[in-house]
Coordinates of C-alpha atoms and ligand atoms in Angstrom, one line a residue:
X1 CA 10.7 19.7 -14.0
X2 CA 13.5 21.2 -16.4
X3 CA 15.8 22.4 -13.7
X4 CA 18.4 19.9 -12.5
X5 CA 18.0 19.7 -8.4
X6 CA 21.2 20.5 -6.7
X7 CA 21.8 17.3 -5.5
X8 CA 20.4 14.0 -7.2
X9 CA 18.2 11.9 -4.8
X10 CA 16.5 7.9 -5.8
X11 CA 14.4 6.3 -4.1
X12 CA 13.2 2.8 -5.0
X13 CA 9.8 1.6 -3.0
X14 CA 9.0 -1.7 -3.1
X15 CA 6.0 -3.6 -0.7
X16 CA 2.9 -1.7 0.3
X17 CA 1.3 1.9 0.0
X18 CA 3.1 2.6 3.1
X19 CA 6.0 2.5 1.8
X20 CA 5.1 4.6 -1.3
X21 CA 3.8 7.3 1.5
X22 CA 6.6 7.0 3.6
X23 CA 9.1 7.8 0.3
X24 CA 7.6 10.7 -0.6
X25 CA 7.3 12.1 3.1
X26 CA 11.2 11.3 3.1
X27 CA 11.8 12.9 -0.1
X28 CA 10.0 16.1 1.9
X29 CA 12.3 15.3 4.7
X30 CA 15.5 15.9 2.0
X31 CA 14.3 18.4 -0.3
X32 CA 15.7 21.2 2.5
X33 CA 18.6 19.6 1.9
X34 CA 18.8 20.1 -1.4
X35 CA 17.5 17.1 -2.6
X36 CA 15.4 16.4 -5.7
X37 CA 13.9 13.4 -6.8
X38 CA 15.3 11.5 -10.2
X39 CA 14.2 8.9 -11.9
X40 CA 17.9 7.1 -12.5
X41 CA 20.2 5.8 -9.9
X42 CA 23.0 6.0 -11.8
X43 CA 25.1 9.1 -11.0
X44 CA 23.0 9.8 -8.2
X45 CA 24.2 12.0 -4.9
X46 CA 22.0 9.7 -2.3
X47 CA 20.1 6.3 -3.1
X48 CA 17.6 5.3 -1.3
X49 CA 15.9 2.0 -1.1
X50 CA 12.7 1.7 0.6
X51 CA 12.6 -1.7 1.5
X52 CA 9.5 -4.5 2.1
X53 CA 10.2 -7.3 4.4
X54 CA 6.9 -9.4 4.3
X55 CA 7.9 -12.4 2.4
X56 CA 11.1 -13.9 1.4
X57 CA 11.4 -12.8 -2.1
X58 CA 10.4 -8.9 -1.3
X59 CA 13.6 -9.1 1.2
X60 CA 15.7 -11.1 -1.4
X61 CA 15.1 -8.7 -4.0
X62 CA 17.1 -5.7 -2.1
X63 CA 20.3 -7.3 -1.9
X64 CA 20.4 -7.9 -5.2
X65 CA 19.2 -4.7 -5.9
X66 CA 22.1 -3.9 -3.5
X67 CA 24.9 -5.1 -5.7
X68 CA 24.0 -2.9 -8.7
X69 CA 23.5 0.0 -7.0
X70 CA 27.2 -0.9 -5.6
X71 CA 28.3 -1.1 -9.1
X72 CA 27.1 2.1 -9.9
X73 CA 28.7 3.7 -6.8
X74 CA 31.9 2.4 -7.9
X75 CA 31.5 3.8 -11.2
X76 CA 30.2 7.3 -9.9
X77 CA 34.1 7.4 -7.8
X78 CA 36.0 6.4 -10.7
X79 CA 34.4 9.1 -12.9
X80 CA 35.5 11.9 -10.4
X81 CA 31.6 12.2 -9.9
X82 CA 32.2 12.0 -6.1
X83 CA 30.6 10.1 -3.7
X84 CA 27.1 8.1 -4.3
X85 CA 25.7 7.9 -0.5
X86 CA 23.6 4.6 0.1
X87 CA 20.5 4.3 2.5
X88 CA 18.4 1.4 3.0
X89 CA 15.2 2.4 4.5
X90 CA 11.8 0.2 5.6
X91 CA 11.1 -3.0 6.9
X92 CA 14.3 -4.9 6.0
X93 CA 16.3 -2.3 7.2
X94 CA 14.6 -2.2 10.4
X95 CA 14.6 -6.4 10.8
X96 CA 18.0 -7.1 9.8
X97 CA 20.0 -3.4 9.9
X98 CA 23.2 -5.4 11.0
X99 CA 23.1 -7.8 8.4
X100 CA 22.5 -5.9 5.8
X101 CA 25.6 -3.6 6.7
X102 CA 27.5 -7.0 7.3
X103 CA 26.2 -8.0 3.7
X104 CA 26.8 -4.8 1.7
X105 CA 29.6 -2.7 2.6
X106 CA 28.5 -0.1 0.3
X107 CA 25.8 0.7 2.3
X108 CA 26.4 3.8 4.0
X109 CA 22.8 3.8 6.6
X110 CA 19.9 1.7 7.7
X111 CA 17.0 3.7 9.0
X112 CA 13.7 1.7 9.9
X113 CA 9.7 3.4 9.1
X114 CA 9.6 5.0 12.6
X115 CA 12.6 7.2 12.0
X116 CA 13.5 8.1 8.9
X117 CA 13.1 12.0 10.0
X118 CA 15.9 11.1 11.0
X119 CA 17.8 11.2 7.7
X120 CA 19.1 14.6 7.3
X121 CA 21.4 13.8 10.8
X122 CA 21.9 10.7 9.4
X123 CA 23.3 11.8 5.9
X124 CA 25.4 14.3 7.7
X125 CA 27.5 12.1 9.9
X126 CA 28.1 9.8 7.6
X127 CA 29.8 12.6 5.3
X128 CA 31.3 14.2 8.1
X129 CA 33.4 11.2 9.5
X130 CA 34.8 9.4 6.6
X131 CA 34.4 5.5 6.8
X132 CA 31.8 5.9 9.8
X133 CA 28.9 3.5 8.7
X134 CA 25.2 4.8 10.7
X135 CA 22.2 3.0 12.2
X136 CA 19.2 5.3 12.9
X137 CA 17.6 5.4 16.8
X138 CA 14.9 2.3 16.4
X139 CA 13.3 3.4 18.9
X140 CA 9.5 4.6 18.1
X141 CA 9.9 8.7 18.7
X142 CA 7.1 11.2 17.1
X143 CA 7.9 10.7 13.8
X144 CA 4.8 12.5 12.0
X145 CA 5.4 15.6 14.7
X146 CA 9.4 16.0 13.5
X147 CA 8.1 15.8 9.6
X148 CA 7.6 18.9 7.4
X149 CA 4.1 20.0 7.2
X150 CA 4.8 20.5 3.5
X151 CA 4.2 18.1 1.4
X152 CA 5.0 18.0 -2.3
X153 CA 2.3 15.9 -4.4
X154 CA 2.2 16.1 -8.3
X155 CA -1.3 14.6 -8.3
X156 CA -5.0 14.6 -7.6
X157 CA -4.3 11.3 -5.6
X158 CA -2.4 11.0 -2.4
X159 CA -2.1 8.8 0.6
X160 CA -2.0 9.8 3.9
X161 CA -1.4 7.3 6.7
X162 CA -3.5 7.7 9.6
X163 CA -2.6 4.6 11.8
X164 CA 0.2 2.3 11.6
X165 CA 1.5 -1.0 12.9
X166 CA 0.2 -4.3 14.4
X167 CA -1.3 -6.3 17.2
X168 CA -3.2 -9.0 15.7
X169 CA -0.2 -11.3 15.2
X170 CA -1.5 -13.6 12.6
X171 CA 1.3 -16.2 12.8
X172 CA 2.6 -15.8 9.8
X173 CA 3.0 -12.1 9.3
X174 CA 6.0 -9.8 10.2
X175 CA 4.6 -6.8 10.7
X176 CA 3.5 -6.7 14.3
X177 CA 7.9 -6.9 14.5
X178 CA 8.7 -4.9 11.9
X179 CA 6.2 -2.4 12.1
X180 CA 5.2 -2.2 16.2
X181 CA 2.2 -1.6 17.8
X182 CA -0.9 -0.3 16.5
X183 CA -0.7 3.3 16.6
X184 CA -3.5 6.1 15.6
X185 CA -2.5 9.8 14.5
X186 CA -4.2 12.9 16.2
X187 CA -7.2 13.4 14.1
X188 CA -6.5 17.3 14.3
X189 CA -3.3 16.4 12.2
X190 CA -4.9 14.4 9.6
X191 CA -7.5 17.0 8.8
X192 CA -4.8 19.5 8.7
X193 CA -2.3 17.2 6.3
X194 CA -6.2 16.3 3.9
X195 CA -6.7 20.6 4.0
X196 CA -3.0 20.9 2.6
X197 CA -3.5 18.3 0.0
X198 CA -6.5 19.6 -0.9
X199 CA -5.3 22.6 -1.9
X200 CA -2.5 21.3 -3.6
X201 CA -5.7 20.3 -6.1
X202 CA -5.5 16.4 -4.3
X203 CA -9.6 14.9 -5.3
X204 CA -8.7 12.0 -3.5
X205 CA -6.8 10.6 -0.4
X206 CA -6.7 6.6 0.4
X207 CA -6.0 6.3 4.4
X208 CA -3.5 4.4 5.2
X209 CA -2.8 1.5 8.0
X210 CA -1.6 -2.0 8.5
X211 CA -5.2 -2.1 10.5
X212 CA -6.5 1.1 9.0
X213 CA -10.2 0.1 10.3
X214 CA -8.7 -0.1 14.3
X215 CA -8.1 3.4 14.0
X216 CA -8.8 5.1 17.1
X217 CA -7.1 8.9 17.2
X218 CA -8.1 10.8 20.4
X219 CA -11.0 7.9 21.0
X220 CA -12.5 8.8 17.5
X221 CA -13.2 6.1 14.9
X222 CA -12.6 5.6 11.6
X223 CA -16.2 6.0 10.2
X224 CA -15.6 9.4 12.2
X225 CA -12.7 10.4 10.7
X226 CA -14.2 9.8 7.3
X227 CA -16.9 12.0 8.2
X228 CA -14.3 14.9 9.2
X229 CA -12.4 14.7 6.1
X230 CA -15.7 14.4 3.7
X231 CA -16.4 17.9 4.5
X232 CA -13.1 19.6 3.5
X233 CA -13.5 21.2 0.3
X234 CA -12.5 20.0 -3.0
X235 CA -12.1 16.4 -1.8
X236 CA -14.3 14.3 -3.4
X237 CA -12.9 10.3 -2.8
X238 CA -12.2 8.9 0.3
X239 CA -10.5 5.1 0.7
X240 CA -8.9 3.9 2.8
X241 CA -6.7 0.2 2.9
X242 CA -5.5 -2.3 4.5
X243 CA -9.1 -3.7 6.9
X244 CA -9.2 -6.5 9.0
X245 CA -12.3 -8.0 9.8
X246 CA -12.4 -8.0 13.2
X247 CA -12.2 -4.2 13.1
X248 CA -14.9 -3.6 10.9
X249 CA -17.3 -1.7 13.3
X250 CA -21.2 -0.9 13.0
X251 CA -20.9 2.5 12.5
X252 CA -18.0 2.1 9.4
X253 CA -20.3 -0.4 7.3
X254 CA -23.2 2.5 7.8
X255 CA -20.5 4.9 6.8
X256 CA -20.3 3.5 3.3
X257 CA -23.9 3.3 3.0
X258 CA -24.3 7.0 3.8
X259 CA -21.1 9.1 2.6
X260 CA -21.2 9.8 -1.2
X261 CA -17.0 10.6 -0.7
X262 CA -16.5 7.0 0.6
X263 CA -16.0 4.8 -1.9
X264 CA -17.2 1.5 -2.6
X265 CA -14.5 -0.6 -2.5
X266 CA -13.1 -2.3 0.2
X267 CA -9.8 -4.3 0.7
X268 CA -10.4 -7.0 3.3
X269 CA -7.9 -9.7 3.2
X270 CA -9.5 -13.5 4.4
X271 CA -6.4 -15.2 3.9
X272 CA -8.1 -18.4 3.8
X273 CA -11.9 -20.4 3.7
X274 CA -10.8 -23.5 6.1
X275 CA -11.5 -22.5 10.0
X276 CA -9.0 -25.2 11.0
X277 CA -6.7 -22.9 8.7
X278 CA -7.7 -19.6 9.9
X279 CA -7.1 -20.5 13.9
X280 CA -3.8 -21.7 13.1
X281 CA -3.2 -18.4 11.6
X282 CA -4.5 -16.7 14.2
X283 CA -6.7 -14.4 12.4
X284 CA -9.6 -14.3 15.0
X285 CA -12.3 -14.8 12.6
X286 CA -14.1 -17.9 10.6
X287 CA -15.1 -18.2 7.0
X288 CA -19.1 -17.9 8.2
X289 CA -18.5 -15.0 10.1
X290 CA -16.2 -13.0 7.1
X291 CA -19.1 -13.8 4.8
X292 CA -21.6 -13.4 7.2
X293 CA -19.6 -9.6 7.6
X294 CA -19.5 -9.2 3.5
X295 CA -23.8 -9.4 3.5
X296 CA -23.8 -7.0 6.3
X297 CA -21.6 -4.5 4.4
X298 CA -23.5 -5.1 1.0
X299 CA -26.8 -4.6 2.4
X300 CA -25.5 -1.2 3.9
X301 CA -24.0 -0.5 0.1
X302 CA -25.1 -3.2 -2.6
X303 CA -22.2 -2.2 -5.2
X304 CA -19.5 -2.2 -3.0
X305 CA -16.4 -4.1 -5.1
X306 CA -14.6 -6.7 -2.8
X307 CA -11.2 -7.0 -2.5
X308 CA -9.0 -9.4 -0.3
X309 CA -5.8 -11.0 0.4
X310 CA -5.1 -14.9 0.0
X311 CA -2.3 -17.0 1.2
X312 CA -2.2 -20.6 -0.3
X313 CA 0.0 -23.3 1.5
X314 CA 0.0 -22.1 4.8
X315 CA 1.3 -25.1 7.1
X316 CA -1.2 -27.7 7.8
X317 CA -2.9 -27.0 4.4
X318 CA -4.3 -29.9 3.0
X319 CA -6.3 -30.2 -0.7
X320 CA -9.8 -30.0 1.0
X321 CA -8.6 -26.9 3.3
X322 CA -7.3 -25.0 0.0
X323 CA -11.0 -26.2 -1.6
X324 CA -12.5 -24.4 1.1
X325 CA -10.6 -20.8 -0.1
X326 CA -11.8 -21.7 -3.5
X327 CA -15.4 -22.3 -1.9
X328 CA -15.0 -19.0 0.1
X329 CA -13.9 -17.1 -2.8
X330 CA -16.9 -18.3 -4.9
X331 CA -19.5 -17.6 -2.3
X332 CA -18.2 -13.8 -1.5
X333 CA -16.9 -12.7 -5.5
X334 CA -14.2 -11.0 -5.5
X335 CA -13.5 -8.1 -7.9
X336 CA -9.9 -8.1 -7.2
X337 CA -7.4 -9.7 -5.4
X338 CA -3.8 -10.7 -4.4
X339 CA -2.8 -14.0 -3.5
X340 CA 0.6 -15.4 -2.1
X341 CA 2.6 -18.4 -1.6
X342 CA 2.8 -18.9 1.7
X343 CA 6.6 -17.7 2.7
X344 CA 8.2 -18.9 5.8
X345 CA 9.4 -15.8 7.4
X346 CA 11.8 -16.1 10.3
X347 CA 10.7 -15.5 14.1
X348 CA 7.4 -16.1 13.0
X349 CA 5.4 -18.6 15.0
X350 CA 4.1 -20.2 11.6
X351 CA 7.8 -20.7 10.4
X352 CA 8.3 -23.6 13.3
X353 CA 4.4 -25.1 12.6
X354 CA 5.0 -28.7 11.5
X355 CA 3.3 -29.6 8.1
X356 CA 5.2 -27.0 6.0
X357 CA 3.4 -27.5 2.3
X358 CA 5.7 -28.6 -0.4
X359 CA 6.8 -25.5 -3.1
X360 CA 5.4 -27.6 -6.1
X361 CA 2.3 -27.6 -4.4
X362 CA 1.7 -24.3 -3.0
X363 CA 2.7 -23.1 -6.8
X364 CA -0.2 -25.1 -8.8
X365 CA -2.9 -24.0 -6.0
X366 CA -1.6 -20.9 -6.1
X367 CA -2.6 -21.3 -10.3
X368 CA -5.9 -23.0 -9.6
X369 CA -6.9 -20.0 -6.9
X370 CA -5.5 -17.0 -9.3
X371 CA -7.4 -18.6 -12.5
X372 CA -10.7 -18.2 -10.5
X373 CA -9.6 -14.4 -9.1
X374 CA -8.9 -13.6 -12.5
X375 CA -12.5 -15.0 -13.5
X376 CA -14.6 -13.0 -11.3
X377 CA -12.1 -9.8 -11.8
X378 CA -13.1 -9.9 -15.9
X379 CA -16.7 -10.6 -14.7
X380 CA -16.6 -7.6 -12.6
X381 CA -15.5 -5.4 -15.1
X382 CA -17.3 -6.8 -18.2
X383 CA -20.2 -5.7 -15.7
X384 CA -19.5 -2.1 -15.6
X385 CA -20.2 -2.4 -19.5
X386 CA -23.2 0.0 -20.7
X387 CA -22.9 1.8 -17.4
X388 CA -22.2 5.3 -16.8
X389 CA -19.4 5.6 -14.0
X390 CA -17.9 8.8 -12.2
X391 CA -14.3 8.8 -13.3
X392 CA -11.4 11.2 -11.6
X393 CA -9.4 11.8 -14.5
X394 CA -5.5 11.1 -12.8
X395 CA -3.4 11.4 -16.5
X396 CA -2.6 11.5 -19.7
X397 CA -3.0 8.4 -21.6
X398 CA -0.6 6.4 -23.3
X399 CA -1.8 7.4 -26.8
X400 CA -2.7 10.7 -27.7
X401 CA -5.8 12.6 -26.7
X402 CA -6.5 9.6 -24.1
X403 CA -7.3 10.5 -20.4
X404 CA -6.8 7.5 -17.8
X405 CA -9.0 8.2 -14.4
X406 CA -10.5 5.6 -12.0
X407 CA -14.0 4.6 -11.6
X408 CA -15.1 4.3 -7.7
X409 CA -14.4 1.0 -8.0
X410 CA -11.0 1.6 -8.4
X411 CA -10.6 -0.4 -12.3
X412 CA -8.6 2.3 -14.5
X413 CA -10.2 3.8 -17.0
X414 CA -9.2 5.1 -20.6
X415 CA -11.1 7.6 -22.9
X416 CA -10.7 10.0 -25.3
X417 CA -10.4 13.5 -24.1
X418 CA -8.2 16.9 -23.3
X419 CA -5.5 16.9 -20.3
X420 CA -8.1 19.6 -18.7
X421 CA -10.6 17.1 -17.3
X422 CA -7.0 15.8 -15.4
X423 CA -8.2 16.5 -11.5
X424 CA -12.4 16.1 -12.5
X425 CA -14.7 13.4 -12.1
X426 CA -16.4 13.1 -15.3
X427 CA -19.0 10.9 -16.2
X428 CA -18.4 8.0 -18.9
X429 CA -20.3 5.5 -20.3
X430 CA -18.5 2.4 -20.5
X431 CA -18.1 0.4 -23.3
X432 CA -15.3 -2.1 -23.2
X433 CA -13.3 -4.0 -20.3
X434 CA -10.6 -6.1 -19.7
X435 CA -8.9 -8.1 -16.8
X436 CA -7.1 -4.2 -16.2
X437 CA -9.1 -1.4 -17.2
X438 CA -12.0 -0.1 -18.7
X439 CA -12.6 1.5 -21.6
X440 CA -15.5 4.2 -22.2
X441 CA -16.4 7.6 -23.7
X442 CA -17.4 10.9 -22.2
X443 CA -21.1 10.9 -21.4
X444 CA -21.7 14.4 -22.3
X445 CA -20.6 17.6 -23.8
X446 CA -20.9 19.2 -20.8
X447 CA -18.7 17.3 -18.7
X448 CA -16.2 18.9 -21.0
X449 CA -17.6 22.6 -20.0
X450 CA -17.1 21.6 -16.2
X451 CA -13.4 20.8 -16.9
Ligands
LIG501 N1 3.7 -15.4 3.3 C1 2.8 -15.0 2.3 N2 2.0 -14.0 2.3 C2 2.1 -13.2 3.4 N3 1.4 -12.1 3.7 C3 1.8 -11.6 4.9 N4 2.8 -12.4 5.4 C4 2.9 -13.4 4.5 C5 3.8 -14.6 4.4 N5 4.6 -14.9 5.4 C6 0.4 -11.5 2.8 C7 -1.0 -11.5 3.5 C8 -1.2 -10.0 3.8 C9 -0.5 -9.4 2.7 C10 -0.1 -8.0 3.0 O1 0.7 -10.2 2.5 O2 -2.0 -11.9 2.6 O3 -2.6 -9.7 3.9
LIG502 FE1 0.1 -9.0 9.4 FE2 -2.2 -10.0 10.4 FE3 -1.3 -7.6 11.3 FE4 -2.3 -7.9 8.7 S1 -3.5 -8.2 10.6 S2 -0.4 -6.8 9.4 S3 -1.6 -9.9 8.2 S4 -0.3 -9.6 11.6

């Protein structure tokens, strides 16, 4: 971009792909406005940060983020730059609006996930009437229906939420508070938003949902959905994040073992291998019946890479529960994964359970379970080794003449090449891996004449 946007707009995303969606749909929302996106809060007209209120440190980290942005406010009015406008967007903003604005008086708005279409209105009043400090309608309206159907994507990857919010209430989690109701979009409008992107030159859209797999749009499914969007032209990769097991239906495990554009990798967070563990937590399932699920889906696609979510020291947690996550995590083989300290969210039921684990312990299994993650991830990739893989070239690399793309399994991978194969899938013959990425060469000549 070498021309400077009218008026200078930040926004900082932290927590889930959500929120990464939700930022650019609100930098959409803005750009009417005059608003283009830069990369440095400092100076900037309007500051958004998009907030994540899932555990305690996600939530921590905005106020302090908070108080340099202040800073910088500060500094933009003494320089005769005029005035620095500051929104706090998300899940924080939507649990604890009034404290934050009690907190931070630099904060000009608060506007929660469901309606931040409302920004423009927002921004507007708060200029208008000098001092006036704004909370956005929390109220779940049509969000998706008042967005632009532009979208601007600089990509051949995009997310596109399909469903969103929350009804399985495991006991520790916020979102089912934060987020609301589980919720499907019209499938009509998500074929119509994957057309756009795909003509924007998108190869590949990850659907996104808090329950992505209890999507149910105008009675339709998931695994139906899929279908739809596998036909539009030009898109090649379908994913689609976050799963929960219970919603992980027949016909979407025969999906993966039929659609090419589906890929084979799936995030389906466990949380934990001790039953005792997993009723407390609500989570409607046992560790037999998750990896009794895991066979099912591999038989329907054998290569399918696993992904989950762990939390160690949930309340009640004893050593032999946590060795029963280890055992769980052994028996399924994992080739990725994210695991968490349990974090004692308030108005959760799980913040008032009895038997809260001490932090000294939740931090060394937390070390013990991560050390064998980290295991199984390098074995996955040192796996790929000698094989040729289909790679969607996403960027340049880091050194020159070096693409980066993603193998179906979702490990990045490096290799030598011209920035034309960017927005191909290119086969490569892989040759090295570590615990990050893979590294490979161009399998032949004429994947370069197809680029
Ligand atoms: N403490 C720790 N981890 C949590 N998660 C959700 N709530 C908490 C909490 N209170 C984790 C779960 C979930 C992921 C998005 O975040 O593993 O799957
Ligand atoms: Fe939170 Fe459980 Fe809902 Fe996932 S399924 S968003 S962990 S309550």
């Amino acid at each position: 971009m070498s021309e400077t946007p009218q008026k200078r707009l930040y926004i900082k995303t932290y927590g889930c792909q959500m929120n990464v969606y939700d930022s650019e749909r609100m930098a959409d929302v803005l750009r009417p406005l005059g608003y283009g996106v830069v990369n440095d809060p400092e100076g900037a007209d309007l500051v958004v940060l998009n907030t994540c209120h899932i555990r305690e440190k996600a939530t921590e980290k905005v106020y302090s983020e908070l108080g340099q942005i202040k800073l910088m406010k500060d500094r933009k009015a003494a320089d005769g730059g005029g005035r620095m406008t500051i929104a706090v967007a998300g899940c924080v903003a939507q649990a604890e609006g009034q404290e934050i604005m009690n907190r931070q008086k630099a904060v000009d708005l608060v506007v929660g996930p469901q309606s931040y279409h409302q920004l423009p209105e927002l921004i507007a009043r708060a200029h208008r009437a000098t001092g006036e400090r704004l909370a956005a309608d929390f109220a779940a309206e049509d969000k998706f229906d008042a967005l632009p159907a532009e979208r601007q994507v600089n990509g051949v990857t995009a997310f596109l939420t399909v469903q969103e919010g929350c009804d399985k209430f495991c006991t520790f989690c916020v979102v089912p508070y934060t987020r609301g109701g589980e919720w499907s979009r019209p499938v009509n409008d998500i074929v119509e938003e994957a057309r756009r992107l795909a003509d924007q030159g998108v190869r590949e859209v990850t659907l996104l949902g808090q329950n992505v797999n209890a999507y149910d749009g105008d009675g339709s499914t998931l695994a139906r959905l899929v279908r739809r969007l596998a036909q539009i032209d030009g898109l090649d990769r379908i994913r689609y994040t976050t799963s929960h097991p219970r919603d992980m239906g027949d016909d979407l495990i025969e999906a993966h073992g039929e659609l090419p554009e589906l890929m084979p990798y799936l995030h389906l967070p466990v949380q934990a291998g001790s039953d005792k563990i997993l009723k407390a937590m609500n989570r409607d399932h046992t560790a037999e019946s998750y990896v009794r699920l895991i066979e099912k889906i591999r038989a329907a696609r054998p290569d399918i890479a696993m992904s989950g979510d762990f939390i160690v020291g949930f309340p009640g947690e004893r050593d032999g529960d946590f060795e029963k996550t280890l055992e769980l995590v052994r028996e399924v083989g994992f080739a990725s994964a994210f695991s968490f300290k349990y974090s004692r969210r308030p108005g959760t039921p799980a913040s008032a359970m009895t038997g809260q684990v001490d932090e000294a312990v939740k931090a060394e299994r937390l070390e013990r379970l991560n050390q064998l993650l980290d295991e199984q991830q390098k074995a996955f990739n040192a796996g790929q080794v000698g094989k040729v893989l289909p790679v969607l070239f996403e960027k340049a690399g880091r050194h020159p003449g070096q693409v980066v793309g993603r193998s179906p399994y979702l490990q990045a991978v490096h290799a030598e090449g011209p920035e034309s194969l960017i927005g191909t899938i290119v086969p490569v013959r892989i040759e090295s891996a570590a615990k990050m990425s893979l590294g490979g060469v161009l399998e032949t000549s004429s994947a370069l004449e197809t680029a």
